[in-house]
Short mmCIF file of C-alpha atoms in Angstrom, two decimals:
data_model
loop_
_atom_site.label_atom_id
_atom_site.label_comp_id
_atom_site.label_asym_id
_atom_site.label_seq_id
_atom_site.Cartn_x
_atom_site.Cartn_y
_atom_site.Cartn_z
CA MET A 66 -34.68 74.93 224.96
CA SER A 67 -35.58 77.17 222.03
CA ILE A 68 -34.49 80.79 221.88
CA LEU A 69 -37.05 83.22 220.48
CA LYS A 70 -35.67 85.58 217.90
CA PRO A 71 -36.57 89.26 218.28
CA THR A 72 -39.26 90.50 215.97
CA LYS A 73 -40.31 93.81 214.48
CA LEU A 74 -43.57 95.23 213.17
CA THR A 75 -43.62 96.17 209.50
CA PHE A 76 -46.05 96.43 206.61
CA ILE A 77 -46.30 93.74 203.94
CA ASN A 78 -48.84 94.26 201.17
CA GLY A 79 -50.32 97.05 203.20
CA LYS A 80 -50.92 94.96 206.34
CA PRO A 81 -49.10 95.24 209.71
CA THR A 82 -47.05 92.06 210.18
CA LEU A 83 -44.56 90.75 212.76
CA VAL A 84 -41.38 89.48 211.13
CA SER A 85 -37.89 88.46 212.27
CA TYR A 86 -35.81 91.47 213.20
CA ASP A 87 -33.16 90.69 210.58
CA LYS A 88 -35.64 90.12 207.75
CA VAL A 89 -35.32 92.57 204.85
CA VAL A 90 -38.86 93.57 203.93
CA ARG A 91 -38.47 96.76 201.91
CA LYS A 92 -36.68 95.27 198.95
CA ASP A 93 -39.76 94.94 196.76
CA ASN A 94 -41.06 98.32 197.85
CA ASP A 95 -37.74 99.98 197.07
CA LYS A 96 -37.70 98.39 193.64
CA ALA A 97 -41.23 99.61 192.98
CA TYR A 98 -40.31 103.12 194.15
CA ASN A 99 -37.18 103.26 192.00
CA PHE A 100 -39.06 101.90 188.99
CA HIS A 101 -41.79 104.52 189.42
CA ARG A 102 -39.24 107.30 189.81
CA ASN A 103 -37.29 106.26 186.72
CA VAL A 104 -40.42 105.95 184.62
CA GLU A 105 -42.18 109.09 185.84
CA GLU A 106 -39.13 111.30 186.36
CA ASN A 107 -36.72 109.96 183.79
CA ASP A 108 -35.21 113.35 182.87
CA TYR A 109 -34.78 114.22 186.54
CA VAL A 110 -32.90 111.01 187.33
CA LYS A 111 -30.76 111.13 184.17
CA PHE A 112 -29.71 114.70 184.90
CA TYR A 113 -28.22 113.85 188.30
CA HIS A 114 -26.24 110.99 186.76
CA SER A 115 -25.05 113.05 183.77
CA THR A 116 -21.48 114.16 183.10
CA GLU A 117 -22.84 117.68 182.67
CA TRP A 118 -24.10 117.75 186.27
CA LYS A 119 -20.93 116.14 187.66
CA HIS A 120 -18.81 118.84 186.02
CA LYS A 121 -21.13 121.59 187.23
CA ARG A 122 -21.11 120.15 190.75
CA GLN A 123 -17.31 120.23 190.84
CA GLU A 124 -17.29 123.79 189.48
CA ILE A 125 -19.58 125.02 192.26
CA LEU A 126 -17.62 123.23 194.97
CA GLU A 127 -14.45 124.92 193.72
CA ARG A 128 -16.20 128.30 193.52
CA ASP A 129 -17.34 127.94 197.15
CA TYR A 130 -13.89 126.72 198.29
CA GLY A 131 -15.44 123.40 199.35
CA LEU A 132 -17.28 125.09 202.23
CA CYS A 133 -20.93 124.94 203.24
CA GLN A 134 -22.46 128.30 202.37
CA ARG A 135 -24.63 128.26 205.49
CA CYS A 136 -22.41 127.08 208.34
CA GLY A 137 -18.85 127.22 206.91
CA MET A 138 -18.09 123.53 207.50
CA ASP A 139 -16.85 121.18 204.75
CA ALA A 140 -19.41 120.92 201.95
CA GLU A 141 -20.57 117.46 200.90
CA LEU A 142 -23.02 118.24 198.11
CA VAL A 143 -24.27 120.94 195.75
CA ASP A 144 -27.84 122.15 196.27
CA HIS A 145 -30.36 123.93 194.05
CA ILE A 146 -31.53 127.05 195.91
CA ILE A 147 -34.75 126.92 193.91
CA PRO A 148 -35.34 123.14 193.67
CA SER A 149 -34.90 121.79 190.15
CA LYS A 150 -38.38 120.25 190.36
CA ASP A 151 -39.79 123.76 190.82
CA ASP A 152 -37.71 125.42 188.11
CA TRP A 153 -36.16 122.90 185.73
CA SER A 154 -34.81 125.59 183.39
CA ASP A 155 -32.60 127.00 186.18
CA ARG A 156 -30.91 123.72 187.09
CA LEU A 157 -27.45 124.70 185.72
CA ASN A 158 -27.52 128.39 186.65
CA ASN A 159 -24.53 129.11 188.92
CA ASP A 160 -26.56 131.71 190.83
CA ASN A 161 -29.07 128.98 191.73
CA LEU A 162 -26.45 126.59 193.12
CA GLN A 163 -24.74 126.46 196.50
CA SER A 164 -22.43 124.07 198.33
CA LEU A 165 -23.88 122.63 201.54
CA CYS A 166 -23.00 120.13 204.23
CA ARG A 167 -25.50 117.32 204.79
CA GLY A 168 -26.79 118.83 208.01
CA CYS A 169 -27.66 122.20 206.45
CA HIS A 170 -29.10 120.49 203.39
CA LYS A 171 -31.36 118.39 205.62
CA ILE A 172 -32.64 121.51 207.39
CA LYS A 173 -33.26 123.31 204.08
CA THR A 174 -35.08 120.28 202.63
CA LYS A 175 -37.32 120.08 205.71
CA ARG A 176 -38.21 123.77 205.42
CA GLU A 177 -39.04 123.34 201.72
CA TRP A 178 -41.27 120.38 202.55
CA MET A 179 -43.06 122.39 205.24
CA LYS A 180 -43.70 125.24 202.81
CA HIS A 181 -45.08 122.92 200.14
CA HIS A 182 -47.21 120.79 202.45
CA LYS A 183 -48.12 123.04 205.35
CA GLY A 184 -48.53 126.34 203.57
CA LEU A 185 -45.99 128.07 205.80
CA GLU A 186 -45.11 130.91 203.48
CA ARG A 187 -44.56 134.55 204.26
CA TYR A 188 -45.09 137.28 201.66
CA MET A 189 -41.86 139.26 201.40
CA ASN A 190 -41.01 142.58 199.76
CA ILE A 191 -37.54 143.48 198.46
CA ASN A 192 -36.91 147.22 198.86
CA ILE A 193 -33.91 148.81 197.13
CA ILE A 194 -33.12 152.21 198.66
CA CYS A 195 -30.66 154.40 196.75
CA GLY A 196 -29.35 157.87 197.46
CA LEU A 197 -26.30 160.00 198.06
CA PRO A 198 -24.25 159.57 201.26
CA ALA A 199 -26.06 161.35 204.13
CA SER A 200 -29.23 161.66 202.06
CA GLY A 201 -31.36 159.94 204.71
CA LYS A 202 -31.53 156.37 203.37
CA THR A 203 -31.00 154.70 206.75
CA THR A 204 -33.48 157.06 208.42
CA TYR A 205 -36.09 156.22 205.77
CA VAL A 206 -35.63 152.50 206.40
CA LYS A 207 -35.91 152.92 210.19
CA GLN A 208 -39.16 154.84 209.70
CA HIS A 209 -40.71 152.09 207.56
CA MET A 210 -39.21 148.84 208.83
CA THR A 211 -41.11 146.21 210.84
CA ASP A 212 -39.93 143.97 213.65
CA HIS A 213 -39.07 141.09 211.28
CA ASP A 214 -36.98 142.64 208.49
CA LEU A 215 -33.53 142.09 206.99
CA ILE A 216 -31.41 145.20 206.37
CA TYR A 217 -28.30 145.22 204.19
CA ASP A 218 -26.27 148.43 204.47
CA TYR A 219 -22.80 148.35 202.90
CA ASP A 220 -21.50 151.35 204.86
CA GLU A 221 -22.69 149.97 208.21
CA LEU A 222 -21.13 146.58 207.46
CA MET A 223 -17.82 148.18 206.44
CA HIS A 224 -17.80 150.28 209.60
CA ALA A 225 -18.63 147.29 211.82
CA LEU A 226 -16.07 144.95 210.24
CA SER A 227 -13.19 147.41 209.83
CA GLY A 228 -13.62 149.88 212.69
CA LEU A 229 -12.94 152.68 210.20
CA PRO A 230 -14.98 155.92 210.22
CA MET A 231 -18.23 155.82 208.24
CA GLN A 232 -17.85 156.17 204.45
CA GLN A 233 -14.23 154.95 204.56
CA SER A 234 -13.41 151.48 203.27
CA ASN A 235 -10.81 148.73 203.33
CA HIS A 236 -10.24 146.96 200.02
CA ASP A 237 -9.80 143.49 201.53
CA ILE A 238 -12.90 143.78 203.72
CA HIS A 239 -14.81 145.02 200.68
CA ASP A 240 -14.24 141.60 199.09
CA TYR A 241 -15.79 139.88 202.12
CA ILE A 242 -18.83 142.17 202.10
CA THR A 243 -19.32 141.58 198.38
CA LEU A 244 -19.13 137.83 198.93
CA PHE A 245 -21.73 138.09 201.68
CA PHE A 246 -24.00 140.17 199.45
CA ASP A 247 -23.81 137.65 196.59
CA GLN A 248 -24.59 134.78 198.96
CA MET A 249 -27.47 136.75 200.48
CA LEU A 250 -29.05 137.34 197.06
CA ARG A 251 -28.80 133.65 196.17
CA LYS A 252 -30.39 132.64 199.47
CA LEU A 253 -33.20 135.19 199.12
CA LYS A 254 -34.30 133.53 195.87
CA ALA A 255 -35.65 130.60 197.86
CA GLU A 256 -36.77 132.42 201.00
CA GLN A 257 -39.97 134.04 202.21
CA THR A 258 -38.61 134.46 205.73
CA PHE A 259 -38.89 138.21 206.33
CA ASN A 260 -41.59 140.83 206.05
CA ASN A 261 -39.21 143.11 204.17
CA VAL A 262 -35.66 143.06 202.89
CA TRP A 263 -34.05 146.51 202.72
CA ILE A 264 -31.00 146.89 200.48
CA ILE A 265 -29.33 150.27 201.02
CA LYS A 266 -27.03 151.39 198.21
CA THR A 267 -25.86 154.59 196.57
CA LEU A 268 -26.49 153.51 192.97
CA PRO A 269 -28.84 151.05 191.23
CA ASP A 270 -27.65 147.45 190.98
CA LYS A 271 -29.29 145.52 188.12
CA ARG A 272 -28.02 142.21 189.50
CA ILE A 273 -30.67 142.41 192.21
CA ASP A 274 -33.49 142.59 189.66
CA THR A 275 -31.92 139.89 187.50
CA LEU A 276 -31.65 137.46 190.42
CA LEU A 277 -34.81 138.22 192.38
CA SER A 278 -37.50 139.74 190.14
CA ASN A 279 -38.94 136.33 189.18
CA TYR A 280 -39.39 135.35 192.84
CA HIS A 281 -40.27 138.52 194.76
CA ARG A 282 -41.90 141.89 194.38
CA ILE A 283 -39.16 144.55 194.21
CA ASN A 284 -39.75 148.16 195.22
CA HIS A 285 -37.27 150.72 193.84
CA ILE A 286 -36.88 153.93 195.84
CA VAL A 287 -34.40 156.78 195.42
CA ILE A 288 -34.00 159.36 198.19
CA MET A 289 -33.50 162.75 196.56
CA THR A 290 -31.76 165.20 198.86
CA ASP A 291 -30.06 168.46 197.91
CA PRO A 292 -26.36 167.60 197.36
CA ASN A 293 -25.36 170.68 199.37
CA VAL A 294 -27.35 169.39 202.33
CA CYS A 295 -25.68 165.98 202.04
CA GLU A 296 -22.23 167.53 201.86
CA GLU A 297 -22.92 169.71 204.91
CA ARG A 298 -24.12 166.69 206.91
CA LEU A 299 -20.94 164.82 206.01
CA ARG A 300 -18.81 167.76 207.20
CA GLU A 301 -20.71 167.86 210.49
CA ARG A 302 -20.08 164.13 210.95
CA LYS A 303 -16.43 164.62 209.96
CA GLU A 304 -16.78 161.96 207.27
CA GLN A 305 -14.15 162.53 204.60
CA ILE A 306 -15.06 161.09 201.20
CA SER A 307 -14.72 162.06 197.54
CA PHE A 308 -18.23 163.50 197.49
CA GLN A 309 -17.97 165.18 194.08
CA LYS A 310 -16.93 161.91 192.43
CA ILE A 311 -19.89 160.09 194.02
CA LEU A 312 -22.21 162.93 193.01
CA ASN A 313 -21.09 162.71 189.37
CA GLY A 314 -21.86 159.00 189.28
CA PHE A 315 -25.21 159.54 191.00
CA GLN A 316 -26.29 162.24 188.56
CA THR A 317 -25.58 160.04 185.53
CA ALA A 318 -27.13 156.85 186.98
CA ASP A 319 -30.30 155.40 185.46
CA PHE A 320 -33.12 155.55 188.02
CA THR A 321 -35.85 154.60 185.57
CA GLY A 322 -38.63 152.83 187.46
CA TYR A 323 -37.56 154.22 190.84
CA ARG A 324 -40.06 156.03 193.07
CA VAL A 325 -38.62 159.40 194.12
CA VAL A 326 -38.79 160.37 197.78
CA LYS A 327 -37.70 163.97 198.38
CA ASN A 328 -35.84 164.67 201.59
CA GLY A 329 -34.76 168.29 201.68
#
């Protein structure tokens, strides 16, 4: 009595064929694929086997404390935020590298494929809003935001994370907020997720332009409000800060290229 071995359907020379389940049929195809990749993308393949990349990979893993920058689990690889195939010159830029676990990397790769092949891309503006404390920055954003925006507000984050009154800060929590901000900027380089990104700050931050100007349109806006009005609002809110020190820095800051919005 003969026992029939299980079979599977596969493609050989482009034709559907039934073969034994344990038969290896992709060997020749894999060789052809690897040969094509090495011939057509020789620099790409060499780079990922180079000592230079291995050292850079270890450096980024150490910088990120061996943690996935998306979910916080153990990182297993280092990813290019802007894929190296899209921007070869940025392949060793620390700001374009992040540690990821395999699960998060798989999700990111799928989204990149969808954008390239399905045209799923959203046009996104980066809006930097500067101004003195109590000048009306948050109010301006609320008046212009849409229902699918990202808003970064240092003071609101500090208040939410520390429980301290507005405009007061905790040095240790400041480090966490700064880390979040740096990670956010790196992630935004490769994203078109939102309608708008609003970054609320007191003073200009050139890092934002350096990191994002090649990838997104950036709008620079400074809310100009009479300092006396700002100071009075802070007194009414019982927010105690070194207003004169902040004012001195604001008055000497370089707002070249910023659109001025007057607010009292």
